[in-house]
Short mmCIF file of C-alpha atoms in Angstrom, two decimals:
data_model
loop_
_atom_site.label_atom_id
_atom_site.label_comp_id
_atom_site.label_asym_id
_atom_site.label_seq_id
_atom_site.Cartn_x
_atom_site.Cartn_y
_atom_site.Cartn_z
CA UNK A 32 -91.88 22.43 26.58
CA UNK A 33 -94.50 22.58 29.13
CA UNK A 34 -96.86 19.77 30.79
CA UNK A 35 -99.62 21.22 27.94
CA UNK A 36 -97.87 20.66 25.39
CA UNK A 37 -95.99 17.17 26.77
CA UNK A 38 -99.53 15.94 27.07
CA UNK A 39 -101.27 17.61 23.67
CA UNK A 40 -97.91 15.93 21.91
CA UNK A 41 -98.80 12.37 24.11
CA UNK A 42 -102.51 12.64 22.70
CA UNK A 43 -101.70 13.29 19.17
CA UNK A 44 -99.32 10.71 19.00
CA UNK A 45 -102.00 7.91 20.33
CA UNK A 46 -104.42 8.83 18.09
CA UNK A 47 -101.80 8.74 15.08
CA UNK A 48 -101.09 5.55 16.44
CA UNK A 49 -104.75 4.51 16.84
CA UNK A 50 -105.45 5.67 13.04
CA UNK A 51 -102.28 3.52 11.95
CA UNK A 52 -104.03 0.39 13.54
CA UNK A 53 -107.02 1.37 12.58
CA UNK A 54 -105.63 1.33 8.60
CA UNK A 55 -103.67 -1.55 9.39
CA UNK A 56 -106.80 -3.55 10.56
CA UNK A 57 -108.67 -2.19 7.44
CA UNK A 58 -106.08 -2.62 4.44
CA UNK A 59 -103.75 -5.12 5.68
CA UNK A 60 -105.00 -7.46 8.18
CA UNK A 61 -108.77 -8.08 7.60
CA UNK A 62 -107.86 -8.78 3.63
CA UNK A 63 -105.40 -11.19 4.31
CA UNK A 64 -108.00 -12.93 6.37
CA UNK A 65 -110.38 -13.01 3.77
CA UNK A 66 -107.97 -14.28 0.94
CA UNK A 67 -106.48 -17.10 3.74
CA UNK A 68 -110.21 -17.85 3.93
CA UNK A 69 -110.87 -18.34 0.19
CA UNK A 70 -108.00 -20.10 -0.38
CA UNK A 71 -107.93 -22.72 2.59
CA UNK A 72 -111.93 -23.46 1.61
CA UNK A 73 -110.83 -23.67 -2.17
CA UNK A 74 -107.21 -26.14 -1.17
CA UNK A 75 -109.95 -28.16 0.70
CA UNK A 76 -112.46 -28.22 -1.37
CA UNK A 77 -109.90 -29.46 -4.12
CA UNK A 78 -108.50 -32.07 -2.23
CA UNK A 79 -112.14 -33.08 -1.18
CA UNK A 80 -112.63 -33.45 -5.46
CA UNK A 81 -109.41 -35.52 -5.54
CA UNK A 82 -110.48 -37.61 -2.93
CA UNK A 83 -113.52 -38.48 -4.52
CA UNK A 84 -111.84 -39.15 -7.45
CA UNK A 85 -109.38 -41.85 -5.96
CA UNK A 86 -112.41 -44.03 -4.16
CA UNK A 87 -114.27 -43.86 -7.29
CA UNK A 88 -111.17 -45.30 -9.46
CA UNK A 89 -110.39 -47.44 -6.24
CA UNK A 90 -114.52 -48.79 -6.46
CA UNK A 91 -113.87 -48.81 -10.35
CA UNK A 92 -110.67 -50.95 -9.77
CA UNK A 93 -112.44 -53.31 -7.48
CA UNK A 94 -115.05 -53.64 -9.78
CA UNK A 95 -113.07 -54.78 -12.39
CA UNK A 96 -110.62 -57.03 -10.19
CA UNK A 97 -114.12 -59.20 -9.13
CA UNK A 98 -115.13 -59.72 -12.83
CA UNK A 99 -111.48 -60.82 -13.70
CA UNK A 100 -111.64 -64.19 -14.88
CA UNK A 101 -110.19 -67.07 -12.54
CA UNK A 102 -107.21 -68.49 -14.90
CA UNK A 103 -105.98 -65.14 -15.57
CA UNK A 104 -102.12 -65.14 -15.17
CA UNK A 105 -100.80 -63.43 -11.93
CA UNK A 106 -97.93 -60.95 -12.03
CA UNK A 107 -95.45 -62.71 -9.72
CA UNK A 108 -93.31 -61.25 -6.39
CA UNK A 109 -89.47 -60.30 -7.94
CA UNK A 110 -87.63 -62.79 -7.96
CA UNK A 111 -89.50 -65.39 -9.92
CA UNK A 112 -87.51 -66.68 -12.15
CA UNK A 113 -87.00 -70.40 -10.23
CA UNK A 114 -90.96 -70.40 -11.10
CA UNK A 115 -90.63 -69.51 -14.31
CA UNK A 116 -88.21 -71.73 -15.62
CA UNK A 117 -90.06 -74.80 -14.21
CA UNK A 118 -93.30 -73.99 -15.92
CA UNK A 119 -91.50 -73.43 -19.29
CA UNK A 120 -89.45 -76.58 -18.69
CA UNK A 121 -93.00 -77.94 -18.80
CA UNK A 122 -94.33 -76.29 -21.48
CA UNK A 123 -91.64 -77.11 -24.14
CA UNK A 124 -91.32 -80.74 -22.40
CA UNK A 125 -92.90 -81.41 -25.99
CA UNK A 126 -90.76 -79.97 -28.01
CA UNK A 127 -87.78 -81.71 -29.91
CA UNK A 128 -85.24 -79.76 -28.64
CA UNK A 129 -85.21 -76.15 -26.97
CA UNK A 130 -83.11 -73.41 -25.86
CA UNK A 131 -83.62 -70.58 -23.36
CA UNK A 132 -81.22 -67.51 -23.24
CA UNK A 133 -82.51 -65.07 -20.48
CA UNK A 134 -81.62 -61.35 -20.49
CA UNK A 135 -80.98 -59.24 -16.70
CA UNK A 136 -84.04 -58.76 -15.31
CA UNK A 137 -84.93 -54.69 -15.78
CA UNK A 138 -86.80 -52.92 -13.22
CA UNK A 139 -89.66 -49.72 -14.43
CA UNK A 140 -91.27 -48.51 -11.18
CA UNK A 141 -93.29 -51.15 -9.97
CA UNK A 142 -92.40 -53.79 -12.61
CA UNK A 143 -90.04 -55.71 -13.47
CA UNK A 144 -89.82 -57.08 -17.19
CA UNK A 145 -87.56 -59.92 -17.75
CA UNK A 146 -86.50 -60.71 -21.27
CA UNK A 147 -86.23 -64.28 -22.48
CA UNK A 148 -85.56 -65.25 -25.96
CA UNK A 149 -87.05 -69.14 -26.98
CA UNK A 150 -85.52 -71.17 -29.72
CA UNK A 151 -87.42 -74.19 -30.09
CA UNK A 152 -87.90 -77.48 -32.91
CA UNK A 153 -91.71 -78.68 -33.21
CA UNK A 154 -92.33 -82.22 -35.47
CA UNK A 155 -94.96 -80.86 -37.41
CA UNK A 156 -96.74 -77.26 -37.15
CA UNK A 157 -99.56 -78.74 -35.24
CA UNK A 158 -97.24 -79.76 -32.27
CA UNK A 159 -95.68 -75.76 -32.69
CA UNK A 160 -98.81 -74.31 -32.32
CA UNK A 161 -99.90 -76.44 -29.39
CA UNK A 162 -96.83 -75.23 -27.79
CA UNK A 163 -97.23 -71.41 -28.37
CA UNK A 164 -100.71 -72.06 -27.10
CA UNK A 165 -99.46 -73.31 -23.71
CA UNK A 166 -96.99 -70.47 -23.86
CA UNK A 167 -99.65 -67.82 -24.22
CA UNK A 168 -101.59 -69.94 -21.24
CA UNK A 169 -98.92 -69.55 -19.27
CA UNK A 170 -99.71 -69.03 -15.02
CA UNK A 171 -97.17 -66.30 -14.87
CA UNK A 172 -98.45 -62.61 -16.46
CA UNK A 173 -95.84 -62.55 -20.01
CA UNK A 174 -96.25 -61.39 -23.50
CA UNK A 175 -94.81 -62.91 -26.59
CA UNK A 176 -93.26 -60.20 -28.09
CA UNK A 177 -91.73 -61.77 -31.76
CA UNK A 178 -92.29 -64.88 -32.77
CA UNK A 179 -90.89 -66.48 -36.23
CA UNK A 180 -91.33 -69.90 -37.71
CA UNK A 181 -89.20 -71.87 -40.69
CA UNK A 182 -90.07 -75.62 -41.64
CA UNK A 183 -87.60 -77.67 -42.28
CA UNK A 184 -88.18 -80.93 -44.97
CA UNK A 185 -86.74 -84.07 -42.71
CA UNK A 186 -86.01 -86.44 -45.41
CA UNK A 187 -85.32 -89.58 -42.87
CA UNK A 188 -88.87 -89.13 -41.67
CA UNK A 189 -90.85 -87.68 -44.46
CA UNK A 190 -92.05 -84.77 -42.06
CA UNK A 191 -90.98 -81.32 -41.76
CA UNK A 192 -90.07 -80.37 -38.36
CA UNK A 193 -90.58 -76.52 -37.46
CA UNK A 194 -88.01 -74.06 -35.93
CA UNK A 195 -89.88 -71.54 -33.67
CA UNK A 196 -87.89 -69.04 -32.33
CA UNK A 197 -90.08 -66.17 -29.58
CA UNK A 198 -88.82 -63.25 -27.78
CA UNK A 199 -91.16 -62.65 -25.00
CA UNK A 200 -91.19 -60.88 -21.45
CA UNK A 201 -92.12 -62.03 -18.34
CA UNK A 202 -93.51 -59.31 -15.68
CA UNK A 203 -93.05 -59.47 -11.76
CA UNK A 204 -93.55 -56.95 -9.22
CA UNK A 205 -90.82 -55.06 -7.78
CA UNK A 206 -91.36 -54.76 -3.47
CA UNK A 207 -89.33 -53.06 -0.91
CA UNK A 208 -85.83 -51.87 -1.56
CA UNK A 209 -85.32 -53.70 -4.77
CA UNK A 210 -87.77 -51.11 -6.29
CA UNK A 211 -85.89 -48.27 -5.09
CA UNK A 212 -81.73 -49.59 -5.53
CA UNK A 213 -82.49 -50.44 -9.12
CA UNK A 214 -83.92 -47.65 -10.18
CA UNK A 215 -80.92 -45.91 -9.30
CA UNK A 216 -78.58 -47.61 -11.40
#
């Protein structure tokens, strides 16, 4: 092979080389550019919606949170119980007799439901309904879940006392690791 040839061979190679880069440039590279384009203004775009979104349920929450009356029960740190026993000790202060049997407290994400199931005598149904009432009142966030009555004829007094017996649930807020080791088990 002689210098011509060396060089002719040189020259074609470079511009096979040059067309390569050239079709490289024109059906790889400046496509992908395009479609990285599209899709990074679309992923922002998207997350510009869903940002939106949250401060408008965030405003909406707010909003709702300032028009929430001033008695209305709060949901309580875990572990509340010490709290809650005291203010039913003072609602069923009333109450004949009464009997509280608490189940383990069960954690569901943020919440924790505690399960407490109320046996309770009332003198008269008037007295039983004044109690449920303070129950339902109650300072801590609950729900009375069941609830049954009897009467019973009291012969001694010529009244008929009232067995109430309510399963309800008392809510407090899971925090910190509590929130995560129980929802493991």
């Amino acid at each position: 092979m002689n210098k011509q040839q060396k060089q002719r061979l040189t020259a074609g190679a470079a511009v096979i080389l040059l067309l390569l880069g050239v079709a490289y440039y024109q059906y790889v590279w400046a496509p992908t550019q395009v479609v990285l384009k599209a899709s990074t203004r679309q992923t922002l775009e998207q997350q510009l919606a869903d940002e939106q979104e949250r401060a408008l349920a965030c405003r909406s929450m707010r909003s709702a949170l300032e028009q929430m009356p001033a008695d209305t029960p709060q949901v309580a740190d875990y572990d509340n119980l010490h709290n809650e026993i005291v203010a039913l000790g003072e609602i069923f202060a009333g109450a004949q007799k009464y009997q509280l049997n608490f189940a383990d407290a069960v954690t569901d994400g943020f919440i924790v439901r505690r399960n407490i199931t109320i046996d309770f005598t009332a003198s008269d149904m008037e007295q039983g309904r004044q109690i449920l009432e303070q129950l339902a009142r109650c300072r801590y966030r609950m729900r009375i879940r069941t609830l049954s009555l009897s009467q019973r004829a009291n012969s001694l007094q010529n009244q008929q006392s009232v067995q109430i017996q309510a399963e309800v649930t008392f809510y407090e807020g899971a925090t910190g690791e509590m929130r995560y080791t129980d929802e493991a088990q």
